[in-house]
CSV table of C-alpha atoms in Angstrom, one decimal:
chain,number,residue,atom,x,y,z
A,1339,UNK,CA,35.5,131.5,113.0
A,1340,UNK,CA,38.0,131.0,110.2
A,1341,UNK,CA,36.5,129.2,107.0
A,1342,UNK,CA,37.7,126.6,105.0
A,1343,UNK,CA,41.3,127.3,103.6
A,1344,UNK,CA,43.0,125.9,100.9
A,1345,UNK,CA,46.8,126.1,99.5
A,1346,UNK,CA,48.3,126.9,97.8
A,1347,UNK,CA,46.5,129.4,96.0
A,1348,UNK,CA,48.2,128.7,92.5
A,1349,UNK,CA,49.7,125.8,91.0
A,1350,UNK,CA,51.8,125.5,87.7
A,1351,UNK,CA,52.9,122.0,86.7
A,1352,UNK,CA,53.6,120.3,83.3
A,1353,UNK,CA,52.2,117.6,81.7
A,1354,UNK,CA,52.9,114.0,83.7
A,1355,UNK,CA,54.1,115.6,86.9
A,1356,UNK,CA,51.9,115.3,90.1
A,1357,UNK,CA,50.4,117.9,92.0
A,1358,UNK,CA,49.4,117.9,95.6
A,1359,UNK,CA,46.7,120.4,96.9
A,1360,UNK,CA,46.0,120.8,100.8
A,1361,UNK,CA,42.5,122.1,102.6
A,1362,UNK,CA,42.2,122.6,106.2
A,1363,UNK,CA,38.3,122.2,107.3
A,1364,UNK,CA,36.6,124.4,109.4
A,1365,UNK,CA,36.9,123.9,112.8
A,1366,UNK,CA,34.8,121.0,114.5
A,1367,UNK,CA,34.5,119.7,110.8
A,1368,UNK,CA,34.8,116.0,110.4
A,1369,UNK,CA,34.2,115.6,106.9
A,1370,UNK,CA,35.9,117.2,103.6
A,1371,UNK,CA,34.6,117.1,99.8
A,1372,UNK,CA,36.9,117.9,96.8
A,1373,UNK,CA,35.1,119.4,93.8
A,1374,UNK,CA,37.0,120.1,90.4
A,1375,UNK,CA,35.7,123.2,88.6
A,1376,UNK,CA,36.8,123.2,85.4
A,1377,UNK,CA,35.9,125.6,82.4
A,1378,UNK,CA,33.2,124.3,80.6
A,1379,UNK,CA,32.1,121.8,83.0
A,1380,UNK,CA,31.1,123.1,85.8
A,1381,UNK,CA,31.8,121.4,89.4
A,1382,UNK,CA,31.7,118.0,89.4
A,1383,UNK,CA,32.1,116.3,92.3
A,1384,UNK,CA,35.7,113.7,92.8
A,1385,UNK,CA,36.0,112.6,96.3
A,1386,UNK,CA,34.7,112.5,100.4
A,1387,UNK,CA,36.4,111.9,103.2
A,1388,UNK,CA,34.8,111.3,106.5
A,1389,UNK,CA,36.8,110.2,110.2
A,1390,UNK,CA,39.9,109.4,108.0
A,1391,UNK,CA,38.3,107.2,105.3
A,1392,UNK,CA,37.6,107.4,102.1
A,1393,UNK,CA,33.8,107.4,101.7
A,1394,UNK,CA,32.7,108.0,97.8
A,1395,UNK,CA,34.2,109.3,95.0
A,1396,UNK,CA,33.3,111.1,91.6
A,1397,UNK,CA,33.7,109.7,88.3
A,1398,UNK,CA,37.8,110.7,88.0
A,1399,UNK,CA,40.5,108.4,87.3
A,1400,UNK,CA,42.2,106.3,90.0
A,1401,UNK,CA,45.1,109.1,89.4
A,1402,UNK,CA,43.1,111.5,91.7
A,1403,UNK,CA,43.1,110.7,95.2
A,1404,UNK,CA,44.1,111.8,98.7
A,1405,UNK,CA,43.8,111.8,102.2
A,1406,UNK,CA,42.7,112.6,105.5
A,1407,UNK,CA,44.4,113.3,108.1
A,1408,UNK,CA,43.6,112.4,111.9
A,1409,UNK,CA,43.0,116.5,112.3
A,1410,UNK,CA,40.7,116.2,109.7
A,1411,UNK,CA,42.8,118.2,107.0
A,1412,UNK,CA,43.1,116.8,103.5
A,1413,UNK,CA,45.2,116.4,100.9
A,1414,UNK,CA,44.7,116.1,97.1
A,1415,UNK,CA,47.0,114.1,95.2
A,1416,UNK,CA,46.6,114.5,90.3
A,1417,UNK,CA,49.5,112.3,89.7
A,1418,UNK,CA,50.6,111.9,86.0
A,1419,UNK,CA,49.3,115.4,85.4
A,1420,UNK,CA,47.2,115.9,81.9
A,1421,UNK,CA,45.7,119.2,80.3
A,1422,UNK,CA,42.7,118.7,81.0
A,1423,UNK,CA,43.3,118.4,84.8
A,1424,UNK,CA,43.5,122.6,84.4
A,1425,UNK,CA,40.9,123.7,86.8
A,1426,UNK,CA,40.4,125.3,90.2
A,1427,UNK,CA,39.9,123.0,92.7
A,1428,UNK,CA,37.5,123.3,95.3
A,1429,UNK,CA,37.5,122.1,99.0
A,1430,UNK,CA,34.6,121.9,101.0
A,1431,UNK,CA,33.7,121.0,104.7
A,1432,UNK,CA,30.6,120.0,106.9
A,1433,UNK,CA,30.0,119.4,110.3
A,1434,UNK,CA,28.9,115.7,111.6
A,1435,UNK,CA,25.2,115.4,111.2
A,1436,UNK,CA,24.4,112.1,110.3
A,1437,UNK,CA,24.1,113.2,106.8
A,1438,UNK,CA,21.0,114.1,106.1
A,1439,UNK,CA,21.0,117.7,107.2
A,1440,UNK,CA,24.6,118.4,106.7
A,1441,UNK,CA,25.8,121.4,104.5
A,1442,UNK,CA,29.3,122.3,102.5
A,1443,UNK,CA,30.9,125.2,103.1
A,1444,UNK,CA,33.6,126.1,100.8
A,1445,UNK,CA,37.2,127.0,100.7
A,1446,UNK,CA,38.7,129.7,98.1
A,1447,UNK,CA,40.1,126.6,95.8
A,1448,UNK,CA,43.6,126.1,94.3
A,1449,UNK,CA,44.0,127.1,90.4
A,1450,UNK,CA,46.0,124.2,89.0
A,1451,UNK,CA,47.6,125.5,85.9
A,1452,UNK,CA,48.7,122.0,83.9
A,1453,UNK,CA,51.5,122.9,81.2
B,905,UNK,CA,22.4,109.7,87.7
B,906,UNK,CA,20.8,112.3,88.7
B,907,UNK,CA,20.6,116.1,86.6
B,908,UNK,CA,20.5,119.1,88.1
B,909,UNK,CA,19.5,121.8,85.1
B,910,UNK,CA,19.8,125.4,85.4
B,911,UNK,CA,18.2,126.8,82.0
B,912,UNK,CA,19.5,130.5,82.3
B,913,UNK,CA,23.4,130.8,81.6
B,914,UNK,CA,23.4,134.3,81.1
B,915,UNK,CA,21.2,137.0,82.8
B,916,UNK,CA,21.6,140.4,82.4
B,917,UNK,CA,19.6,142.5,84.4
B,918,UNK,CA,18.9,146.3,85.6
B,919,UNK,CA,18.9,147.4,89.2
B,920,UNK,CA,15.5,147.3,90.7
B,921,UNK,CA,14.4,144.5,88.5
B,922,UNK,CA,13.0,141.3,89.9
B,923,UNK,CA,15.4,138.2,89.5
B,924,UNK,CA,14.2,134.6,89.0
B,925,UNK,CA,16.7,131.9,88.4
B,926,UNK,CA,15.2,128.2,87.5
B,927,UNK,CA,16.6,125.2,88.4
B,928,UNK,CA,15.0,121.5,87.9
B,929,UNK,CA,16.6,118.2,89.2
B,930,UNK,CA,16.2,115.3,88.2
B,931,UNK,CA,16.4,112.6,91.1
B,932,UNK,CA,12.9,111.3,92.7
B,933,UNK,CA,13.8,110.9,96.0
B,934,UNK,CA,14.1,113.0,99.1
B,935,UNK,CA,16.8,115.7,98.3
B,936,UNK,CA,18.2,118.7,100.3
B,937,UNK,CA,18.9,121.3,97.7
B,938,UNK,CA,20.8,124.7,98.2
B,939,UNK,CA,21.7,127.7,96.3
B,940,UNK,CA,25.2,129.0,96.2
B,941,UNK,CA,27.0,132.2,94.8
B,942,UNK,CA,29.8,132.9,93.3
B,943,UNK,CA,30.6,136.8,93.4
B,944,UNK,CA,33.6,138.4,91.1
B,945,UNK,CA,37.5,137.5,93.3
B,946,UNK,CA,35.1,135.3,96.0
B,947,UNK,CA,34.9,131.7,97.1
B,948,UNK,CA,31.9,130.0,96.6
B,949,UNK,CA,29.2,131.1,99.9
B,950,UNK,CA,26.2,129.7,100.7
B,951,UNK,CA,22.6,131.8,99.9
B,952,UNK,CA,20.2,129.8,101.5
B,953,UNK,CA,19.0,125.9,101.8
B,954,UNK,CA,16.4,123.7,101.8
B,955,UNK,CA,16.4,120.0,103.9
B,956,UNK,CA,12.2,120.0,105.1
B,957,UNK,CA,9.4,122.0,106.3
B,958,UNK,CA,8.1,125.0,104.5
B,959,UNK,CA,8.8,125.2,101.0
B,960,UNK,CA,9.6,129.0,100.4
B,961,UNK,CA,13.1,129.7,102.4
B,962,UNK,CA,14.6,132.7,102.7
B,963,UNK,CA,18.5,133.2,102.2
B,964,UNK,CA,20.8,136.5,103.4
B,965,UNK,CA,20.7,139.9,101.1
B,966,UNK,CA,17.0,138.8,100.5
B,967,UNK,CA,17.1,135.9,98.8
B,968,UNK,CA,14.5,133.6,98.4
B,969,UNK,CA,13.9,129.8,97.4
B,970,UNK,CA,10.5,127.9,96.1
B,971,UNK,CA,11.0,124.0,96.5
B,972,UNK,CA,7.7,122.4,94.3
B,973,UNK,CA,8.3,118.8,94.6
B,974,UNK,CA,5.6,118.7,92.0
B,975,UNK,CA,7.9,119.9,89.3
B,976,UNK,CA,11.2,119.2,90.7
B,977,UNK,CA,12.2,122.3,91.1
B,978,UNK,CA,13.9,125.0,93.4
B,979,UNK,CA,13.3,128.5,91.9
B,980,UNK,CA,15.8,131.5,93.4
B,981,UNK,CA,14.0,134.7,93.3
B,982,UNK,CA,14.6,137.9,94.4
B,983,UNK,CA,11.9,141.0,94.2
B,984,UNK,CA,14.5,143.9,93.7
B,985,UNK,CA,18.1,143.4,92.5
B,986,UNK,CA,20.9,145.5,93.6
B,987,UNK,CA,24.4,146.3,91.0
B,988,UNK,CA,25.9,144.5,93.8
B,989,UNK,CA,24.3,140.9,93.3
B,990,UNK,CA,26.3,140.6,90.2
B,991,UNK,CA,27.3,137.0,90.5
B,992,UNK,CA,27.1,133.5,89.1
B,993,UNK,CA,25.1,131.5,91.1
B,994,UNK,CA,24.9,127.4,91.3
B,995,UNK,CA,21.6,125.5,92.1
B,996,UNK,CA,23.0,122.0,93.9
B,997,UNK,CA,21.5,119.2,95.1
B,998,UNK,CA,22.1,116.2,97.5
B,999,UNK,CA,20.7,113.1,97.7
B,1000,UNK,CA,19.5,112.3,101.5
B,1001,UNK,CA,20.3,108.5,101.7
B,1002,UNK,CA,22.4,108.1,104.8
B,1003,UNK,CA,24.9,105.5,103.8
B,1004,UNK,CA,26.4,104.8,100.8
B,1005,UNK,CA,26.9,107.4,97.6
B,1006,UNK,CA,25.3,109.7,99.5
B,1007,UNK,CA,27.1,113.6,100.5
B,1008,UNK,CA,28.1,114.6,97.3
B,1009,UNK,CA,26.8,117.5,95.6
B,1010,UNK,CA,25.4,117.6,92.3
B,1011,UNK,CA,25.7,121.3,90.2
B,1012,UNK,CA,23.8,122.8,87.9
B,1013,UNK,CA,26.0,124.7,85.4
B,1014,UNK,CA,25.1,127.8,86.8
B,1015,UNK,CA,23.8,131.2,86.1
B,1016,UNK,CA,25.7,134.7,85.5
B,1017,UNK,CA,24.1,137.4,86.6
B,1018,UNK,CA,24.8,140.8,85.7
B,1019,UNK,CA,23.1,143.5,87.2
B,1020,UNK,CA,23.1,147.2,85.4
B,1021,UNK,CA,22.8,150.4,87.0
Protein backbone atom coordinates (compact mmCIF):
# COMPACT_ATOMS: atom_id res chain seq x y z
CA UNK A 1 0.00 0.00 0.00
CA UNK A 2 1.71 3.17 -1.08
CA UNK A 3 1.97 5.96 1.80
CA UNK A 4 1.38 9.35 1.80
CA UNK A 5 3.37 11.25 -0.93
CA UNK A 6 4.28 14.66 -1.24
CA UNK A 7 5.90 16.89 -4.17
CA UNK A 8 7.83 18.23 -4.95
CA UNK A 9 10.49 17.22 -2.83
CA UNK A 10 12.40 20.66 -2.88
CA UNK A 11 11.27 24.06 -3.34
CA UNK A 12 13.42 27.31 -3.81
CA UNK A 13 11.55 30.64 -4.06
CA UNK A 14 12.42 34.27 -3.08
CA UNK A 15 11.01 36.48 -0.84
CA UNK A 16 7.10 37.60 -1.85
CA UNK A 17 6.62 34.83 -4.49
CA UNK A 18 4.04 32.03 -3.78
CA UNK A 19 4.71 28.52 -3.43
CA UNK A 20 2.30 25.72 -3.97
CA UNK A 21 2.98 22.19 -2.32
CA UNK A 22 0.86 19.04 -3.34
CA UNK A 23 0.14 15.69 -1.05
CA UNK A 24 -1.64 12.80 -2.27
CA UNK A 25 -3.35 10.71 0.88
CA UNK A 26 -3.13 7.29 1.25
CA UNK A 27 -5.60 5.41 -0.27
CA UNK A 28 -9.16 5.23 1.27
CA UNK A 29 -8.04 8.42 3.21
CA UNK A 30 -10.62 11.17 3.48
CA UNK A 31 -8.87 13.51 5.53
CA UNK A 32 -5.39 15.47 5.16
CA UNK A 33 -3.34 17.63 7.90
CA UNK A 34 -0.56 20.08 6.91
CA UNK A 35 2.13 20.46 9.54
CA UNK A 36 5.07 23.12 9.13
CA UNK A 37 8.35 21.92 10.68
CA UNK A 38 10.48 24.60 10.92
CA UNK A 39 13.95 24.77 12.73
CA UNK A 40 13.57 25.76 16.05
CA UNK A 41 10.00 25.29 16.37
CA UNK A 42 9.16 22.18 15.96
CA UNK A 43 5.85 21.02 14.09
CA UNK A 44 3.17 23.08 14.53
CA UNK A 45 0.11 22.27 13.25
CA UNK A 46 -1.58 24.92 10.02
CA UNK A 47 -4.53 23.35 8.55
CA UNK A 48 -7.31 20.10 8.06
CA UNK A 49 -9.17 19.23 5.39
CA UNK A 50 -11.83 16.72 5.62
CA UNK A 51 -14.63 15.62 2.44
CA UNK A 52 -13.37 18.81 0.59
CA UNK A 53 -13.76 21.46 3.38
CA UNK A 54 -11.77 23.16 5.29
CA UNK A 55 -12.23 22.05 8.87
CA UNK A 56 -9.59 23.88 11.42
CA UNK A 57 -6.56 25.56 11.07
CA UNK A 58 -3.27 26.45 13.02
CA UNK A 59 -2.29 29.77 14.22
CA UNK A 60 -0.64 30.90 10.49
CA UNK A 61 -1.60 33.84 8.51
CA UNK A 62 -4.47 33.94 6.14
CA UNK A 63 -1.49 33.71 3.39
CA UNK A 64 -1.33 29.95 4.02
CA UNK A 65 -4.09 28.05 2.76
CA UNK A 66 -5.20 25.31 0.31
CA UNK A 67 -7.40 22.83 -0.89
CA UNK A 68 -8.90 19.58 -1.29
CA UNK A 69 -9.73 18.06 -3.99
CA UNK A 70 -12.77 15.71 -4.64
CA UNK A 71 -9.99 12.67 -4.80
CA UNK A 72 -9.07 13.73 -1.57
CA UNK A 73 -5.46 15.16 -2.65
CA UNK A 74 -4.35 18.59 -1.35
CA UNK A 75 -2.75 21.35 -2.20
CA UNK A 76 -0.81 24.01 -0.11
CA UNK A 77 -0.77 27.41 -1.24
CA UNK A 78 2.38 30.37 1.05
CA UNK A 79 1.55 33.20 -1.02
CA UNK A 80 3.74 36.45 -0.53
CA UNK A 81 6.54 34.18 0.50
CA UNK A 82 8.71 35.41 3.80
CA UNK A 83 11.96 33.99 5.41
CA UNK A 84 10.68 32.60 7.88
CA UNK A 85 8.22 30.47 5.81
CA UNK A 86 11.76 28.25 5.34
CA UNK A 87 10.71 24.84 6.64
CA UNK A 88 9.83 21.31 5.49
CA UNK A 89 6.41 20.91 5.24
CA UNK A 90 4.65 17.97 6.28
CA UNK A 91 1.50 16.21 4.99
CA UNK A 92 -0.41 13.83 6.83
CA UNK A 93 -3.45 11.51 6.18
CA UNK A 94 -6.06 9.42 8.23
CA UNK A 95 -8.72 7.19 7.47
CA UNK A 96 -12.54 8.22 8.39
CA UNK A 97 -13.25 7.26 11.92
CA UNK A 98 -15.36 9.58 13.38
CA UNK A 99 -12.40 11.21 15.03
CA UNK A 100 -11.81 9.96 18.04
CA UNK A 101 -9.72 7.00 17.10
CA UNK A 102 -8.26 8.30 13.99
CA UNK A 103 -4.35 8.32 13.38
CA UNK A 104 -1.81 10.55 10.94
CA UNK A 105 0.31 8.89 8.95
CA UNK A 106 2.84 11.05 7.28
CA UNK A 107 4.26 11.87 4.01
CA UNK A 108 8.15 12.55 3.38
CA UNK A 109 7.39 16.57 3.39
CA UNK A 110 8.50 19.32 0.87
CA UNK A 111 11.73 21.54 1.92
CA UNK A 112 10.64 25.04 1.01
CA UNK A 113 13.75 26.96 0.70
CA UNK A 114 12.53 30.95 0.90
CA UNK A 115 15.32 33.26 -0.60
CA UNK B 1 -3.91 25.81 24.64
CA UNK B 2 -2.72 22.92 25.41
CA UNK B 3 1.50 21.94 25.96
CA UNK B 4 2.88 19.00 25.09
CA UNK B 5 6.64 19.00 26.92
CA UNK B 6 9.28 16.65 26.10
CA UNK B 7 12.12 17.53 28.79
CA UNK B 8 15.09 15.55 27.07
CA UNK B 9 16.37 17.31 23.76
CA UNK B 10 19.44 15.44 23.58
CA UNK B 11 20.07 11.85 24.51
CA UNK B 12 23.06 10.11 23.98
CA UNK B 13 23.16 6.70 24.78
CA UNK B 14 25.22 3.26 24.48
CA UNK B 15 23.92 0.19 22.84
CA UNK B 16 22.36 -2.11 25.34
CA UNK B 17 21.37 0.66 27.55
CA UNK B 18 17.71 1.15 28.58
CA UNK B 19 16.00 4.21 27.01
CA UNK B 20 13.30 6.37 28.72
CA UNK B 21 12.00 9.43 26.98
CA UNK B 22 9.47 11.73 29.14
CA UNK B 23 6.80 13.48 27.80
CA UNK B 24 3.91 15.51 29.97
CA UNK B 25 0.83 17.29 28.30
CA UNK B 26 -0.89 19.68 29.45
CA UNK B 27 -4.69 19.40 28.43
CA UNK B 28 -7.25 17.71 31.06
CA UNK B 29 -9.45 16.10 29.01
CA UNK B 30 -9.64 12.73 27.18
CA UNK B 31 -6.56 12.74 24.74
CA UNK B 32 -5.25 10.00 22.32
CA UNK B 33 -1.56 10.44 22.47
CA UNK B 34 1.15 8.73 20.08
CA UNK B 35 4.78 8.52 19.75
CA UNK B 36 6.41 9.13 16.39
CA UNK B 37 10.09 8.74 15.03
CA UNK B 38 12.05 10.44 13.02
CA UNK B 39 15.17 8.30 11.76
CA UNK B 40 18.26 10.03 9.78
CA UNK B 41 16.90 10.61 5.52
CA UNK B 42 13.19 9.16 6.80
CA UNK B 43 9.66 10.63 6.98
CA UNK B 44 8.15 10.80 10.04
CA UNK B 45 6.53 6.87 11.10
CA UNK B 46 4.51 6.00 13.66
CA UNK B 47 5.96 3.83 16.94
CA UNK B 48 3.01 3.09 18.76
CA UNK B 49 -0.38 4.86 20.17
CA UNK B 50 -2.58 5.13 22.80
CA UNK B 51 -6.66 6.03 22.38
CA UNK B 52 -8.15 3.63 25.67
CA UNK B 53 -7.80 0.45 27.48
CA UNK B 54 -4.57 -0.63 29.07
CA UNK B 55 -2.24 1.89 29.82
CA UNK B 56 1.22 0.23 28.93
CA UNK B 57 1.17 -0.18 24.89
CA UNK B 58 3.63 -1.72 23.01
CA UNK B 59 4.97 -0.15 19.58
CA UNK B 60 7.21 -2.15 16.67
CA UNK B 61 11.19 -2.69 17.30
CA UNK B 62 10.06 -3.10 21.02
CA UNK B 63 8.92 -0.05 21.94
CA UNK B 64 6.87 0.64 24.76
CA UNK B 65 4.48 3.47 26.13
CA UNK B 66 3.09 4.20 29.97
CA UNK B 67 -0.01 6.55 29.77
CA UNK B 68 -0.48 7.83 33.85
CA UNK B 69 -3.38 10.04 33.59
CA UNK B 70 -2.34 10.84 37.11
CA UNK B 71 0.61 12.80 35.97
CA UNK B 72 -0.20 13.57 32.54
CA UNK B 73 2.10 11.73 31.09
CA UNK B 74 3.15 9.23 28.27
CA UNK B 75 6.65 7.80 29.04
CA UNK B 76 8.49 5.86 25.80
CA UNK B 77 10.74 3.32 27.11
CA UNK B 78 12.65 0.74 25.76
CA UNK B 79 14.71 -2.03 27.89
CA UNK B 80 17.75 -2.51 25.43
CA UNK B 81 18.70 -0.01 22.68
CA UNK B 82 20.13 -0.97 19.45
CA UNK B 83 22.86 1.68 17.23
CA UNK B 84 20.09 1.43 14.92
CA UNK B 85 17.35 3.39 17.06
CA UNK B 86 19.23 6.48 16.54
CA UNK B 87 16.48 8.92 15.89
CA UNK B 88 14.56 11.94 17.05
CA UNK B 89 11.49 10.98 18.33
CA UNK B 90 8.14 13.33 18.84
CA UNK B 91 5.65 12.72 21.75
CA UNK B 92 2.00 14.19 20.13
CA UNK B 93 -1.13 14.52 21.38
CA UNK B 94 -4.76 14.97 20.20
CA UNK B 95 -7.60 16.19 21.77
CA UNK B 96 -10.67 13.69 21.39
CA UNK B 97 -13.62 16.13 21.01
CA UNK B 98 -15.49 15.04 17.94
CA UNK B 99 -16.42 18.31 16.35
CA UNK B 100 -14.90 21.39 16.34
CA UNK B 101 -10.88 22.13 16.85
CA UNK B 102 -10.54 18.80 17.27
CA UNK B 103 -7.75 16.40 14.78
CA UNK B 104 -4.86 18.41 15.04
CA UNK B 105 -1.85 17.21 16.57
CA UNK B 106 0.01 18.87 19.13
CA UNK B 107 4.21 18.14 19.32
CA UNK B 108 6.45 18.08 21.79
CA UNK B 109 9.78 19.51 20.61
CA UNK B 110 11.24 16.25 20.45
CA UNK B 111 14.06 14.08 21.53
CA UNK B 112 17.51 13.13 19.63
CA UNK B 113 18.63 10.05 20.32
CA UNK B 114 21.89 8.88 19.70
CA UNK B 115 22.87 5.52 20.34
CA UNK B 116 26.78 4.43 20.59
CA UNK B 117 28.26 1.24 19.83
Amino acid sequence: EAGVTQSPTHLIKTRGQQATLRCSPISGHTSVYWYQQALGLGLQFLLWYDEGEERNRGNFPPRFSGRQFPNYSSELNVNALELEDSALYLCASSAPSGGSTDTQYFGPGTRLTVL
Amino acid sequence: AQSVSQHNHHVILSEAASLELGCNYSYGGTVNLFWYVQYPGQHLQLLLKYFSGDPLVKGIKGFEAEFIKSKFSFNLRKPSVQWSDTAEYFCAVKRRELTGGGNKLTFGTGTQLKVEL
